Each structure stands twice: as structure tokens, then as C-alpha cells.
């Protein structure tokens, strides 16, 4: 069975080349670079999932809005 690794990489994560080498050394079949090009500016979720009230901090404070472009990630 072939098993791959899929990570949502931000500019604050691992060095791309080091990560790819580690994944290969550990015997994984592939390294996936997912992309999420659309991030909501604001939304409302009713409880129980919406206790935070609005957009989670991860989306607004240097988290998902800092996603590495998958083509640049794969070119590394």
C-alpha cells in the first residue's frame, strides 16, 4: 500500500526541502501540497460549533492566510 503525506504549509512551517527529504527517508510514497485559495472574510456559525463568534483567529492572525503557494512549495 502506498501512503502519502498531505500538509497545509504556511510560511512559518518546515523548510520544504528538508521536509521532502524526511518524507522520502521515512518511506512515504508522496508529498501532497494542498491549497485553499478562498478564505472567508467573515462568517457566522451557530452554536455549538460557533462558540468563538466569527472567524477563528487561525484564519486572521498569520495562519491560513499565509499559506505557501503549492507550485512554489513543489518547486522547492
PDB file of N, CA and C in Angstrom:
ATOM      1  N   UNK A   1       0.841  -1.176   0.000  1.00  0.00           N
ATOM      2  CA  UNK A   1       0.000   0.000   0.000  1.00  0.00           C
ATOM      3  C   UNK A   1       0.891   1.245   0.000  1.00  0.00           C
ATOM      4  N   UNK A   2       0.571   2.189  -0.877  1.00  0.00           N
ATOM      5  CA  UNK A   2       1.307   3.452  -0.938  1.00  0.00           C
ATOM      6  C   UNK A   2       0.615   4.483  -0.057  1.00  0.00           C
ATOM      7  N   UNK A   3       1.384   5.100   0.810  1.00  0.00           N
ATOM      8  CA  UNK A   3       0.840   6.121   1.712  1.00  0.00           C
ATOM      9  C   UNK A   3       1.615   7.412   1.504  1.00  0.00           C
ATOM     10  N   UNK A   4       0.882   8.507   1.380  1.00  0.00           N
ATOM     11  CA  UNK A   4       1.498   9.815   1.188  1.00  0.00           C
ATOM     12  C   UNK A   4       1.226  10.731   2.365  1.00  0.00           C
ATOM     13  N   UNK A   5       1.879  11.857   2.376  1.00  0.00           N
ATOM     14  CA  UNK A   5       1.727  12.879   3.410  1.00  0.00           C
ATOM     15  C   UNK A   5       1.116  14.116   2.759  1.00  0.00           C
ATOM     16  N   UNK A   6       0.100  14.673   3.401  1.00  0.00           N
ATOM     17  CA  UNK A   6      -0.512  15.920   2.932  1.00  0.00           C
ATOM     18  C   UNK A   6      -0.467  16.924   4.071  1.00  0.00           C
ATOM     19  N   UNK A   7       0.152  18.055   3.828  1.00  0.00           N
ATOM     20  CA  UNK A   7       0.274  19.089   4.850  1.00  0.00           C
ATOM     21  C   UNK A   7      -0.173  20.426   4.294  1.00  0.00           C
ATOM     22  N   UNK A   8      -0.825  21.200   5.120  1.00  0.00           N
ATOM     23  CA  UNK A   8      -1.158  22.573   4.772  1.00  0.00           C
ATOM     24  C   UNK A   8       0.005  23.430   5.258  1.00  0.00           C
ATOM     25  N   UNK A   9       0.866  23.840   4.342  1.00  0.00           N
ATOM     26  CA  UNK A   9       2.090  24.543   4.708  1.00  0.00           C
ATOM     27  C   UNK A   9       1.872  26.051   4.729  1.00  0.00           C
ATOM     28  N   UNK A  10       2.355  26.682   5.795  1.00  0.00           N
ATOM     29  CA  UNK A  10       2.368  28.134   5.850  1.00  0.00           C
ATOM     30  C   UNK A  10       3.819  28.588   5.827  1.00  0.00           C
ATOM     31  N   UNK A  11       4.024  29.877   5.711  1.00  0.00           N
ATOM     32  CA  UNK A  11       5.392  30.390   5.655  1.00  0.00           C
ATOM     33  C   UNK A  11       6.133  30.204   6.974  1.00  0.00           C
ATOM     34  N   UNK A  12       5.433  29.783   8.028  1.00  0.00           N
ATOM     35  CA  UNK A  12       6.057  29.609   9.339  1.00  0.00           C
ATOM     36  C   UNK A  12       6.409  28.152   9.624  1.00  0.00           C
ATOM     37  N   UNK A  13       6.188  27.252   8.658  1.00  0.00           N
ATOM     38  CA  UNK A  13       6.400  25.827   8.873  1.00  0.00           C
ATOM     39  C   UNK A  13       7.803  25.398   8.458  1.00  0.00           C
ATOM     40  N   UNK A  14       7.948  24.100   8.239  1.00  0.00           N
ATOM     41  CA  UNK A  14       9.221  23.478   7.916  1.00  0.00           C
ATOM     42  C   UNK A  14       9.843  24.010   6.631  1.00  0.00           C
ATOM     43  N   UNK A  15      11.154  23.795   6.503  1.00  0.00           N
ATOM     44  CA  UNK A  15      11.846  24.039   5.250  1.00  0.00           C
ATOM     45  C   UNK A  15      11.375  22.981   4.256  1.00  0.00           C
ATOM     46  N   UNK A  16      10.936  23.398   3.099  1.00  0.00           N
ATOM     47  CA  UNK A  16      10.347  22.495   2.112  1.00  0.00           C
ATOM     48  C   UNK A  16      11.295  21.365   1.718  1.00  0.00           C
ATOM     49  N   UNK A  17      12.535  21.681   1.461  1.00  0.00           N
ATOM     50  CA  UNK A  17      13.496  20.667   1.017  1.00  0.00           C
ATOM     51  C   UNK A  17      13.766  19.663   2.126  1.00  0.00           C
ATOM     52  N   UNK A  18      13.957  20.143   3.350  1.00  0.00           N
ATOM     53  CA  UNK A  18      14.180  19.235   4.481  1.00  0.00           C
ATOM     54  C   UNK A  18      12.980  18.323   4.698  1.00  0.00           C
ATOM     55  N   UNK A  19      11.784  18.886   4.579  1.00  0.00           N
ATOM     56  CA  UNK A  19      10.570  18.093   4.757  1.00  0.00           C
ATOM     57  C   UNK A  19      10.467  17.009   3.688  1.00  0.00           C
ATOM     58  N   UNK A  20      10.714  17.364   2.434  1.00  0.00           N
ATOM     59  CA  UNK A  20      10.630  16.388   1.344  1.00  0.00           C
ATOM     60  C   UNK A  20      11.643  15.261   1.539  1.00  0.00           C
ATOM     61  N   UNK A  21      12.839  15.598   1.957  1.00  0.00           N
ATOM     62  CA  UNK A  21      13.862  14.568   2.205  1.00  0.00           C
ATOM     63  C   UNK A  21      13.443  13.639   3.338  1.00  0.00           C
ATOM     64  N   UNK A  22      12.893  14.208   4.406  1.00  0.00           N
ATOM     65  CA  UNK A  22      12.451  13.403   5.539  1.00  0.00           C
ATOM     66  C   UNK A  22      11.317  12.464   5.137  1.00  0.00           C
ATOM     67  N   UNK A  23      10.354  12.971   4.387  1.00  0.00           N
ATOM     68  CA  UNK A  23       9.234  12.146   3.926  1.00  0.00           C
ATOM     69  C   UNK A  23       9.754  10.977   3.090  1.00  0.00           C
ATOM     70  N   UNK A  24      10.721  11.250   2.215  1.00  0.00           N
ATOM     71  CA  UNK A  24      11.297  10.190   1.383  1.00  0.00           C
ATOM     72  C   UNK A  24      12.080   9.186   2.230  1.00  0.00           C
ATOM     73  N   UNK A  25      12.876   9.685   3.174  1.00  0.00           N
ATOM     74  CA  UNK A  25      13.659   8.802   4.043  1.00  0.00           C
ATOM     75  C   UNK A  25      12.764   7.881   4.868  1.00  0.00           C
ATOM     76  N   UNK A  26      11.603   8.377   5.270  1.00  0.00           N
ATOM     77  CA  UNK A  26      10.680   7.583   6.075  1.00  0.00           C
ATOM     78  C   UNK A  26       9.878   6.590   5.242  1.00  0.00           C
ATOM     79  N   UNK A  27      10.057   6.620   3.919  1.00  0.00           N
ATOM     80  CA  UNK A  27       9.446   5.631   3.049  1.00  0.00           C
ATOM     81  C   UNK A  27       8.054   5.956   2.543  1.00  0.00           C
ATOM     82  N   UNK A  28       7.622   7.186   2.700  1.00  0.00           N
ATOM     83  CA  UNK A  28       6.307   7.561   2.179  1.00  0.00           C
ATOM     84  C   UNK A  28       6.364   7.664   0.658  1.00  0.00           C
ATOM     85  N   UNK A  29       5.220   7.416   0.024  1.00  0.00           N
ATOM     86  CA  UNK A  29       5.143   7.376  -1.433  1.00  0.00           C
ATOM     87  C   UNK A  29       5.082   8.754  -2.057  1.00  0.00           C
ATOM     88  N   UNK A  30       4.470   9.714  -1.351  1.00  0.00           N
ATOM     89  CA  UNK A  30       4.274  11.031  -1.955  1.00  0.00           C
ATOM     90  C   UNK A  30       4.143  12.108  -0.891  1.00  0.00           C
ATOM     91  N   UNK A  31       4.323  13.333  -1.341  1.00  0.00           N
ATOM     92  CA  UNK A  31       4.129  14.519  -0.501  1.00  0.00           C
ATOM     93  C   UNK A  31       3.172  15.430  -1.249  1.00  0.00           C
ATOM     94  N   UNK A  32       2.031  15.701  -0.652  1.00  0.00           N
ATOM     95  CA  UNK A  32       0.982  16.492  -1.288  1.00  0.00           C
ATOM     96  C   UNK A  32       1.028  17.923  -0.799  1.00  0.00           C
ATOM     97  N   UNK A  33       0.749  18.845  -1.690  1.00  0.00           N
ATOM     98  CA  UNK A  33       0.726  20.271  -1.356  1.00  0.00           C
ATOM     99  C   UNK A  33      -0.677  20.818  -1.603  1.00  0.00           C
ATOM    100  N   UNK A  34      -1.578  20.640  -0.636  1.00  0.00           N
ATOM    101  CA  UNK A  34      -2.936  21.146  -0.832  1.00  0.00           C
ATOM    102  C   UNK A  34      -2.975  22.664  -0.837  1.00  0.00           C
ATOM    103  N   UNK A  35      -4.039  23.183  -1.406  1.00  0.00           N
ATOM    104  CA  UNK A  35      -4.176  24.629  -1.494  1.00  0.00           C
ATOM    105  C   UNK A  35      -5.602  25.009  -1.120  1.00  0.00           C
ATOM    106  N   UNK A  36      -5.748  26.114  -0.481  1.00  0.00           N
ATOM    107  CA  UNK A  36      -7.074  26.649  -0.155  1.00  0.00           C
ATOM    108  C   UNK A  36      -7.044  28.120  -0.529  1.00  0.00           C
ATOM    109  N   UNK A  37      -7.452  28.410  -1.741  1.00  0.00           N
ATOM    110  CA  UNK A  37      -7.338  29.774  -2.245  1.00  0.00           C
ATOM    111  C   UNK A  37      -8.408  30.725  -1.776  1.00  0.00           C
ATOM    112  N   UNK A  38      -9.445  30.202  -1.134  1.00  0.00           N
ATOM    113  CA  UNK A  38     -10.540  31.067  -0.699  1.00  0.00           C
ATOM    114  C   UNK A  38     -10.648  31.007   0.813  1.00  0.00           C
ATOM    115  N   UNK A  39     -10.448  32.134   1.461  1.00  0.00           N
ATOM    116  CA  UNK A  39     -10.565  32.235   2.913  1.00  0.00           C
ATOM    117  C   UNK A  39     -11.651  33.256   3.211  1.00  0.00           C
ATOM    118  N   UNK A  40     -12.636  32.898   4.042  1.00  0.00           N
ATOM    119  CA  UNK A  40     -13.721  33.837   4.321  1.00  0.00           C
ATOM    120  C   UNK A  40     -13.236  35.074   5.063  1.00  0.00           C
ATOM    121  N   UNK A  41     -13.807  36.208   4.722  1.00  0.00           N
ATOM    122  CA  UNK A  41     -13.504  37.444   5.436  1.00  0.00           C
ATOM    123  C   UNK A  41     -14.240  37.451   6.765  1.00  0.00           C
ATOM    124  N   UNK A  42     -15.463  36.947   6.752  1.00  0.00           N
ATOM    125  CA  UNK A  42     -16.266  36.864   7.967  1.00  0.00           C
ATOM    126  C   UNK A  42     -17.369  35.842   7.741  1.00  0.00           C
ATOM    127  N   UNK A  43     -17.785  35.190   8.800  1.00  0.00           N
ATOM    128  CA  UNK A  43     -18.911  34.271   8.728  1.00  0.00           C
ATOM    129  C   UNK A  43     -19.473  34.078  10.122  1.00  0.00           C
ATOM    130  N   UNK A  44     -20.669  33.538  10.185  1.00  0.00           N
ATOM    131  CA  UNK A  44     -21.307  33.284  11.467  1.00  0.00           C
ATOM    132  C   UNK A  44     -21.713  31.820  11.508  1.00  0.00           C
ATOM    133  N   UNK A  45     -21.354  31.151  12.592  1.00  0.00           N
ATOM    134  CA  UNK A  45     -21.706  29.753  12.796  1.00  0.00           C
ATOM    135  C   UNK A  45     -22.488  29.661  14.090  1.00  0.00           C
ATOM    136  N   UNK A  46     -23.639  29.013  14.023  1.00  0.00           N
ATOM    137  CA  UNK A  46     -24.470  28.862  15.214  1.00  0.00           C
ATOM    138  C   UNK A  46     -23.863  27.845  16.172  1.00  0.00           C
ATOM    139  N   UNK A  47     -24.090  28.019  17.493  1.00  0.00           N
ATOM    140  CA  UNK A  47     -23.618  27.039  18.484  1.00  0.00           C
ATOM    141  C   UNK A  47     -24.181  25.657  18.163  1.00  0.00           C
ATOM    142  N   UNK A  48     -23.493  24.575  18.493  1.00  0.00           N
ATOM    143  CA  UNK A  48     -22.330  24.511  19.364  1.00  0.00           C
ATOM    144  C   UNK A  48     -21.005  24.740  18.641  1.00  0.00           C
ATOM    145  N   UNK A  49     -20.999  24.790  17.307  1.00  0.00           N
ATOM    146  CA  UNK A  49     -19.739  24.965  16.591  1.00  0.00           C
ATOM    147  C   UNK A  49     -19.265  26.409  16.558  1.00  0.00           C
ATOM    148  N   UNK A  50     -20.134  27.340  16.841  1.00  0.00           N
ATOM    149  CA  UNK A  50     -19.784  28.743  16.690  1.00  0.00           C
ATOM    150  C   UNK A  50     -19.524  29.482  17.979  1.00  0.00           C
ATOM    151  N   UNK A  51     -18.995  28.802  18.998  1.00  0.00           N
ATOM    152  CA  UNK A  51     -18.733  29.476  20.264  1.00  0.00           C
ATOM    153  C   UNK A  51     -17.711  30.599  20.142  1.00  0.00           C
ATOM    154  N   UNK A  52     -16.815  30.512  19.187  1.00  0.00           N
ATOM    155  CA  UNK A  52     -15.784  31.540  19.050  1.00  0.00           C
ATOM    156  C   UNK A  52     -16.369  32.863  18.589  1.00  0.00           C
ATOM    157  N   UNK A  53     -17.455  32.814  17.869  1.00  0.00           N
ATOM    158  CA  UNK A  53     -18.080  34.032  17.383  1.00  0.00           C
ATOM    159  C   UNK A  53     -17.295  34.674  16.256  1.00  0.00           C
ATOM    160  N   UNK A  54     -17.565  34.285  15.032  1.00  0.00           N
ATOM    161  CA  UNK A  54     -16.887  34.880  13.889  1.00  0.00           C
ATOM    162  C   UNK A  54     -15.759  34.026  13.365  1.00  0.00           C
ATOM    163  N   UNK A  55     -14.858  34.663  12.671  1.00  0.00           N
ATOM    164  CA  UNK A  55     -13.739  33.967  12.038  1.00  0.00           C
ATOM    165  C   UNK A  55     -12.717  33.556  13.097  1.00  0.00           C
ATOM    166  N   UNK A  56     -12.337  32.266  13.149  1.00  0.00           N
ATOM    167  CA  UNK A  56     -11.327  31.839  14.124  1.00  0.00           C
ATOM    168  C   UNK A  56     -10.012  32.592  13.936  1.00  0.00           C
ATOM    169  N   UNK A  57      -9.275  32.777  15.009  1.00  0.00           N
ATOM    170  CA  UNK A  57      -8.014  33.532  14.978  1.00  0.00           C
ATOM    171  C   UNK A  57      -7.020  32.944  13.986  1.00  0.00           C
ATOM    172  N   UNK A  58      -7.057  31.618  13.815  1.00  0.00           N
ATOM    173  CA  UNK A  58      -6.130  30.979  12.889  1.00  0.00           C
ATOM    174  C   UNK A  58      -6.257  31.561  11.485  1.00  0.00           C
ATOM    175  N   UNK A  59      -7.475  31.922  11.092  1.00  0.00           N
ATOM    176  CA  UNK A  59      -7.701  32.463   9.753  1.00  0.00           C
ATOM    177  C   UNK A  59      -7.191  33.894   9.609  1.00  0.00           C
ATOM    178  N   UNK A  60      -7.159  34.641  10.682  1.00  0.00           N
ATOM    179  CA  UNK A  60      -6.894  36.075  10.571  1.00  0.00           C
ATOM    180  C   UNK A  60      -5.531  36.513  11.089  1.00  0.00           C
ATOM    181  N   UNK A  61      -4.897  35.731  11.940  1.00  0.00           N
ATOM    182  CA  UNK A  61      -3.657  36.180  12.582  1.00  0.00           C
ATOM    183  C   UNK A  61      -2.455  35.367  12.125  1.00  0.00           C
ATOM    184  N   UNK A  62      -2.126  35.466  10.856  1.00  0.00           N
ATOM    185  CA  UNK A  62      -0.911  34.824  10.349  1.00  0.00           C
ATOM    186  C   UNK A  62      -1.026  33.328  10.184  1.00  0.00           C
ATOM    187  N   UNK A  63      -2.220  32.799  10.089  1.00  0.00           N
ATOM    188  CA  UNK A  63      -2.399  31.366   9.933  1.00  0.00           C
ATOM    189  C   UNK A  63      -2.615  30.989   8.492  1.00  0.00           C
ATOM    190  N   UNK A  64      -3.840  30.626   8.178  1.00  0.00           N
ATOM    191  CA  UNK A  64      -4.149  30.107   6.849  1.00  0.00           C
ATOM    192  C   UNK A  64      -3.969  31.152   5.757  1.00  0.00           C
ATOM    193  N   UNK A  65      -4.022  32.434   6.118  1.00  0.00           N
ATOM    194  CA  UNK A  65      -3.815  33.459   5.094  1.00  0.00           C
ATOM    195  C   UNK A  65      -2.346  33.579   4.706  1.00  0.00           C
ATOM    196  N   UNK A  66      -1.482  32.804   5.316  1.00  0.00           N
ATOM    197  CA  UNK A  66      -0.054  32.793   5.000  1.00  0.00           C
ATOM    198  C   UNK A  66       0.350  31.490   4.300  1.00  0.00           C
ATOM    199  N   UNK A  67      -0.611  30.825   3.645  1.00  0.00           N
ATOM    200  CA  UNK A  67      -0.343  29.540   3.006  1.00  0.00           C
ATOM    201  C   UNK A  67       0.670  29.710   1.876  1.00  0.00           C
ATOM    202  N   UNK A  68       1.607  28.779   1.824  1.00  0.00           N
ATOM    203  CA  UNK A  68       2.613  28.772   0.767  1.00  0.00           C
ATOM    204  C   UNK A  68       1.943  28.350  -0.541  1.00  0.00           C
ATOM    205  N   UNK A  69       2.252  29.032  -1.623  1.00  0.00           N
ATOM    206  CA  UNK A  69       1.724  28.672  -2.936  1.00  0.00           C
ATOM    207  C   UNK A  69       2.176  27.246  -3.257  1.00  0.00           C
ATOM    208  N   UNK A  70       1.252  26.345  -3.617  1.00  0.00           N
ATOM    209  CA  UNK A  70       1.630  24.949  -3.826  1.00  0.00           C
ATOM    210  C   UNK A  70       2.641  24.743  -4.950  1.00  0.00           C
ATOM    211  N   UNK A  71       2.617  25.554  -5.993  1.00  0.00           N
ATOM    212  CA  UNK A  71       3.596  25.396  -7.073  1.00  0.00           C
ATOM    213  C   UNK A  71       4.995  25.789  -6.612  1.00  0.00           C
ATOM    214  N   UNK A  72       5.094  26.822  -5.793  1.00  0.00           N
ATOM    215  CA  UNK A  72       6.396  27.210  -5.234  1.00  0.00           C
ATOM    216  C   UNK A  72       6.877  26.143  -4.262  1.00  0.00           C
ATOM    217  N   UNK A  73       5.961  25.621  -3.443  1.00  0.00           N
ATOM    218  CA  UNK A  73       6.282  24.549  -2.497  1.00  0.00           C
ATOM    219  C   UNK A  73       6.845  23.336  -3.234  1.00  0.00           C
ATOM    220  N   UNK A  74       6.177  22.916  -4.305  1.00  0.00           N
ATOM    221  CA  UNK A  74       6.621  21.741  -5.055  1.00  0.00           C
ATOM    222  C   UNK A  74       7.898  22.003  -5.844  1.00  0.00           C
ATOM    223  N   UNK A  75       8.134  23.250  -6.246  1.00  0.00           N
ATOM    224  CA  UNK A  75       9.355  23.586  -6.981  1.00  0.00           C
ATOM    225  C   UNK A  75      10.584  23.506  -6.084  1.00  0.00           C
ATOM    226  N   UNK A  76      10.391  23.699  -4.780  1.00  0.00           N
ATOM    227  CA  UNK A  76      11.500  23.645  -3.827  1.00  0.00           C
ATOM    228  C   UNK A  76      12.105  22.280  -3.810  1.00  0.00           C
TER     229      UNK A  76
END
